[in-house]
Amino acid sequence: MELIALPAFEDNYFWLLHDGQDALVVDPGDAAPVTEALRRLGLRLTRILVTHHHGDHTGGVAALRDASGASVYGPARERIPQPYTALNGGDRLQVLGVDFRVLDVPGHTSGHIAYFAEAVDGAPLLFCGDTLFSGGCGRIFEGTPAQMLASLDALAALPADTRVCCAHEYTLSNLRFARAVEPGNDALADYQAHCQALRDAGTPTLPTDIGTERAINPFLRSREAAVTQAVRAHAALATDDEVEVFAALREWKNEFR
Ligand code: ZN
Ligand code: FE
């Protein structure tokens, strides 16, 4: 199996997974980069997986389906281009011989789902849309901070070697914020240097993995004493309630420049 990040728009990635013949694509916000990659690699598109309803994740779905006959899967609780197979947390689907489990990860949108496979060529694989980014997480547009925290907790509990396929290249700006939150985290400083070198070479910083994110991502670390203390100081919070700390961390990031 081969996993490819197709860059699109300003900073999106459409993830393509293929076996040399058949391919699936995740969150194709535009058909053109997908069509071009399929032609270049001589692949047939058989499945389209969607994580949530935003246009930068769904804009190419109808054109790709019409051109290829690929079947479309997406969140039951959101509106995406019909017809598609509606999925809920706990559902399973077999794609390219891979067994994917659907996870409910509300927060960025209220019906957002993710796709997790225990073993693709020996290592777990996660397509998480706009829920988890390297060094960050999605903005909370429709859900609540409590929902987003629970969704990130569920993703953080996946195996450490899970490859995390996020839908945006936000890593460097996320890491600038992460350093402001946790200036004493050496693993974070090292990872920032590593990601800067990748971007300087024109290479995606993704996929990341769950073990790395647990070590460097403030949104998976909001219960760590250093993170909690930094948030409380920044927001002048009197409480250490974990949801309020997480919400204040997300607010801090929203206004961080
Ligand atoms: Zn989105
Ligand atoms: Fe997006």
Short mmCIF file of C-alpha atoms and ligand atoms in Angstrom, two decimals:
data_model
loop_
_atom_site.label_atom_id
_atom_site.label_comp_id
_atom_site.label_asym_id
_atom_site.label_seq_id
_atom_site.Cartn_x
_atom_site.Cartn_y
_atom_site.Cartn_z
CA MET A 1 0.00 0.00 0.00
CA GLU A 2 1.19 3.48 -0.72
CA LEU A 3 0.09 6.60 1.15
CA ILE A 4 0.40 9.96 -0.60
CA ALA A 5 -0.43 13.49 0.55
CA LEU A 6 -1.79 15.50 -2.38
CA PRO A 7 -1.31 19.22 -1.66
CA ALA A 8 -4.29 21.40 -2.57
CA PHE A 9 -5.49 24.97 -2.08
CA GLU A 10 -3.28 26.92 0.38
CA ASP A 11 -2.51 24.21 2.91
CA ASN A 12 -4.86 21.22 2.48
CA TYR A 13 -3.80 17.63 1.92
CA PHE A 14 -6.05 15.11 0.21
CA TRP A 15 -4.78 11.69 1.32
CA LEU A 16 -4.55 8.99 -1.35
CA LEU A 17 -4.05 5.35 -0.37
CA HIS A 18 -3.53 2.83 -3.14
CA ASP A 19 -2.41 -0.72 -3.86
CA GLY A 20 -1.00 -0.03 -7.33
CA GLN A 21 -4.41 -0.49 -8.98
CA ASP A 22 -7.26 0.77 -6.82
CA ALA A 23 -7.22 3.93 -4.74
CA LEU A 24 -9.17 5.67 -2.04
CA VAL A 25 -9.05 9.39 -1.39
CA VAL A 26 -9.94 11.21 1.81
CA ASP A 27 -11.63 14.64 1.88
CA PRO A 28 -11.14 15.71 -1.75
CA GLY A 29 -12.05 19.40 -1.64
CA ASP A 30 -11.17 19.71 -5.33
CA ALA A 31 -11.26 17.05 -8.05
CA ALA A 32 -8.35 18.34 -10.16
CA PRO A 33 -5.32 17.29 -8.04
CA VAL A 34 -6.90 13.86 -7.49
CA THR A 35 -7.67 13.31 -11.17
CA GLU A 36 -4.14 14.34 -12.07
CA ALA A 37 -2.59 11.95 -9.53
CA LEU A 38 -4.83 9.05 -10.64
CA ARG A 39 -3.80 9.58 -14.25
CA ARG A 40 -0.10 9.97 -13.43
CA LEU A 41 -0.08 6.80 -11.30
CA GLY A 42 -2.47 4.77 -13.47
CA LEU A 43 -4.97 4.20 -10.65
CA ARG A 44 -8.70 3.63 -10.48
CA LEU A 45 -10.55 5.55 -7.77
CA THR A 46 -12.89 3.15 -5.95
CA ARG A 47 -13.70 4.89 -2.65
CA ILE A 48 -14.06 8.44 -1.36
CA LEU A 49 -14.01 8.93 2.43
CA VAL A 50 -15.23 12.18 3.95
CA THR A 51 -14.64 13.29 7.55
CA HIS A 52 -16.89 16.37 7.76
CA HIS A 53 -19.01 18.69 5.67
CA HIS A 54 -16.70 21.69 5.05
CA GLY A 55 -16.24 22.66 1.42
CA ASP A 56 -12.46 22.28 1.43
CA HIS A 57 -13.11 18.58 2.22
CA THR A 58 -16.13 17.92 -0.02
CA GLY A 59 -15.86 20.26 -3.03
CA GLY A 60 -14.48 17.58 -5.36
CA VAL A 61 -16.66 14.67 -4.21
CA ALA A 62 -19.44 14.91 -6.81
CA ALA A 63 -17.10 15.36 -9.80
CA LEU A 64 -14.84 12.51 -8.72
CA ARG A 65 -17.77 10.19 -8.09
CA ASP A 66 -19.33 11.02 -11.46
CA ALA A 67 -16.03 10.47 -13.27
CA SER A 68 -15.03 7.24 -11.52
CA GLY A 69 -18.15 5.61 -10.08
CA ALA A 70 -16.37 5.47 -6.72
CA SER A 71 -18.60 4.95 -3.70
CA VAL A 72 -18.69 7.71 -1.13
CA TYR A 73 -18.69 7.37 2.67
CA GLY A 74 -19.24 10.13 5.17
CA PRO A 75 -20.67 11.24 8.50
CA ALA A 76 -24.31 10.31 9.13
CA ARG A 77 -24.92 13.46 11.16
CA GLU A 78 -23.75 15.95 8.52
CA ARG A 79 -24.84 17.00 5.08
CA ILE A 80 -22.39 15.97 2.36
CA PRO A 81 -23.03 15.50 -1.40
CA GLN A 82 -25.63 12.71 -1.89
CA PRO A 83 -25.68 9.79 -2.47
CA TYR A 84 -23.29 8.39 0.12
CA THR A 85 -23.10 5.69 2.77
CA ALA A 86 -23.75 7.31 6.15
CA LEU A 87 -21.40 6.24 8.92
CA ASN A 88 -21.53 6.48 12.71
CA GLY A 89 -18.92 5.85 15.37
CA GLY A 90 -18.29 2.11 15.74
CA ASP A 91 -19.14 1.29 12.11
CA ARG A 92 -16.61 -0.71 10.14
CA LEU A 93 -15.78 -0.64 6.47
CA GLN A 94 -13.51 -2.71 4.28
CA VAL A 95 -11.61 -0.68 1.71
CA LEU A 96 -8.76 -2.02 -0.45
CA GLY A 97 -8.63 -5.01 1.88
CA VAL A 98 -8.13 -2.73 4.88
CA ASP A 99 -10.52 -2.85 7.83
CA PHE A 100 -11.36 0.70 8.94
CA ARG A 101 -13.22 1.56 12.13
CA VAL A 102 -15.20 4.81 12.31
CA LEU A 103 -14.63 7.10 15.30
CA ASP A 104 -17.00 9.89 16.33
CA VAL A 105 -14.83 12.97 16.93
CA PRO A 106 -17.19 15.95 17.31
CA GLY A 107 -15.83 19.41 18.11
CA HIS A 108 -14.61 21.07 14.89
CA THR A 109 -18.03 20.20 13.46
CA SER A 110 -20.80 18.45 15.36
CA GLY A 111 -20.82 15.25 13.28
CA HIS A 112 -17.12 14.95 12.44
CA ILE A 113 -15.83 11.37 12.06
CA ALA A 114 -12.37 9.82 11.68
CA TYR A 115 -11.22 6.58 10.06
CA PHE A 116 -8.83 4.28 11.92
CA ALA A 117 -7.20 1.09 10.63
CA GLU A 118 -5.27 -1.15 13.00
CA ALA A 119 -2.79 -2.39 10.40
CA VAL A 120 -1.93 -1.06 6.98
CA ASP A 121 1.36 -2.69 6.03
CA GLY A 122 1.94 -3.42 9.70
CA ALA A 123 1.25 -0.03 11.28
CA PRO A 124 -1.98 1.70 12.31
CA LEU A 125 -3.33 4.53 10.20
CA LEU A 126 -5.69 7.39 11.06
CA PHE A 127 -7.49 9.86 8.81
CA CYS A 128 -8.66 12.55 11.22
CA GLY A 129 -9.73 15.49 9.00
CA ASP A 130 -9.69 18.75 10.92
CA THR A 131 -9.83 17.27 14.45
CA LEU A 132 -6.15 16.71 15.24
CA PHE A 133 -3.29 18.54 13.54
CA SER A 134 0.39 18.14 14.23
CA GLY A 135 1.02 20.41 17.20
CA GLY A 136 -2.58 21.59 17.26
CA CYS A 137 -6.26 20.83 16.80
CA GLY A 138 -9.16 22.13 14.74
CA ARG A 139 -11.08 25.22 15.69
CA ILE A 140 -14.24 24.49 17.63
CA PHE A 141 -16.88 25.73 15.17
CA GLU A 142 -19.94 23.63 16.00
CA GLY A 143 -19.12 21.46 19.00
CA THR A 144 -18.16 22.31 22.56
CA PRO A 145 -14.74 22.33 24.23
CA ALA A 146 -15.85 19.28 26.26
CA GLN A 147 -16.62 17.40 23.03
CA MET A 148 -13.32 18.40 21.41
CA LEU A 149 -11.36 17.36 24.49
CA ALA A 150 -13.11 13.97 24.55
CA SER A 151 -12.46 13.52 20.81
CA LEU A 152 -8.76 14.33 21.23
CA ASP A 153 -8.57 12.00 24.24
CA ALA A 154 -9.92 9.18 22.08
CA LEU A 155 -7.33 9.87 19.38
CA ALA A 156 -4.51 10.18 21.93
CA ALA A 157 -5.44 6.71 23.23
CA LEU A 158 -4.68 5.09 19.85
CA PRO A 159 -1.38 3.18 19.54
CA ALA A 160 1.74 5.37 19.65
CA ASP A 161 2.85 4.23 16.18
CA THR A 162 -0.44 5.26 14.55
CA ARG A 163 0.33 7.36 11.48
CA VAL A 164 -1.84 10.47 11.68
CA CYS A 165 -3.04 11.88 8.37
CA CYS A 166 -4.27 15.40 9.09
CA ALA A 167 -6.04 17.46 6.46
CA HIS A 168 -3.92 20.61 6.72
CA GLU A 169 -0.25 21.61 6.80
CA TYR A 170 -0.55 23.84 9.86
CA THR A 171 2.39 22.31 11.70
CA LEU A 172 4.91 25.18 11.85
CA SER A 173 2.41 27.78 13.00
CA ASN A 174 1.00 25.32 15.53
CA LEU A 175 4.49 24.67 16.88
CA ARG A 176 5.20 28.39 17.32
CA PHE A 177 2.16 28.48 19.59
CA ALA A 178 3.12 25.23 21.33
CA ARG A 179 6.55 26.71 22.17
CA ALA A 180 4.87 29.74 23.73
CA VAL A 181 2.76 27.42 25.90
CA GLU A 182 5.54 24.99 26.82
CA PRO A 183 8.95 26.67 26.42
CA GLY A 184 10.61 24.00 28.59
CA ASN A 185 9.59 21.02 26.43
CA ASP A 186 12.80 19.76 24.77
CA ALA A 187 11.02 17.19 22.60
CA LEU A 188 8.92 20.02 21.23
CA ALA A 189 11.98 22.16 20.42
CA ASP A 190 13.59 19.21 18.62
CA TYR A 191 10.41 18.44 16.69
CA GLN A 192 10.08 22.07 15.62
CA ALA A 193 13.61 22.02 14.18
CA HIS A 194 12.83 18.73 12.42
CA CYS A 195 9.61 20.11 10.88
CA GLN A 196 11.30 23.38 9.84
CA ALA A 197 13.91 21.33 7.94
CA LEU A 198 11.16 19.33 6.23
CA ARG A 199 9.33 22.48 5.13
CA ASP A 200 12.58 24.12 3.97
CA ALA A 201 13.03 21.08 1.73
CA GLY A 202 9.45 21.40 0.44
CA THR A 203 8.36 18.18 2.18
CA PRO A 204 5.10 17.69 4.12
CA THR A 205 5.48 17.39 7.90
CA LEU A 206 2.72 14.75 7.77
CA PRO A 207 1.83 12.07 8.56
CA THR A 208 2.79 12.58 12.16
CA ASP A 209 2.21 9.84 14.76
CA ILE A 210 0.29 9.61 18.01
CA GLY A 211 3.39 9.07 20.16
CA THR A 212 4.95 12.29 18.84
CA GLU A 213 1.74 14.25 19.33
CA ARG A 214 1.40 13.05 22.92
CA ALA A 215 4.90 14.45 23.55
CA ILE A 216 4.58 17.81 21.78
CA ASN A 217 0.95 18.80 21.13
CA PRO A 218 -0.41 21.15 23.83
CA PHE A 219 -3.98 20.13 22.99
CA LEU A 220 -3.15 16.52 23.98
CA ARG A 221 -1.22 17.81 27.01
CA SER A 222 -3.64 20.23 28.64
CA ARG A 223 -3.60 18.17 31.86
CA GLU A 224 0.21 18.32 32.11
CA ALA A 225 1.20 20.60 34.98
CA ALA A 226 3.34 22.87 32.76
CA VAL A 227 0.52 23.36 30.25
CA THR A 228 -2.21 23.84 32.85
CA GLN A 229 -0.08 26.40 34.67
CA ALA A 230 0.74 28.32 31.49
CA VAL A 231 -2.93 28.47 30.49
CA ARG A 232 -4.04 29.54 33.94
CA ALA A 233 -1.44 32.31 34.00
CA HIS A 234 -2.26 33.49 30.48
CA ALA A 235 -6.03 33.53 30.94
CA ALA A 236 -5.98 34.50 34.65
CA LEU A 237 -8.08 31.39 35.30
CA ALA A 238 -8.96 30.71 38.90
CA THR A 239 -10.00 27.11 38.20
CA ASP A 240 -8.09 24.02 37.13
CA ASP A 241 -11.20 22.33 35.74
CA GLU A 242 -9.87 20.35 32.77
CA VAL A 243 -12.54 21.46 30.31
CA GLU A 244 -12.15 25.12 31.26
CA VAL A 245 -8.37 24.85 30.93
CA PHE A 246 -8.74 23.19 27.53
CA ALA A 247 -11.25 25.84 26.40
CA ALA A 248 -8.89 28.64 27.52
CA LEU A 249 -5.99 26.96 25.69
CA ARG A 250 -8.05 26.88 22.47
CA GLU A 251 -9.01 30.56 22.97
CA TRP A 252 -5.35 31.45 23.48
CA LYS A 253 -4.46 29.78 20.19
CA ASN A 254 -7.33 31.58 18.40
CA GLU A 255 -5.84 34.96 19.25
CA PHE A 256 -2.14 33.99 19.07
CA ARG A 257 -0.09 35.75 16.35
ZN ZN B 1 -12.99 21.84 8.44
FE FE B 2 -10.37 21.94 6.52
#
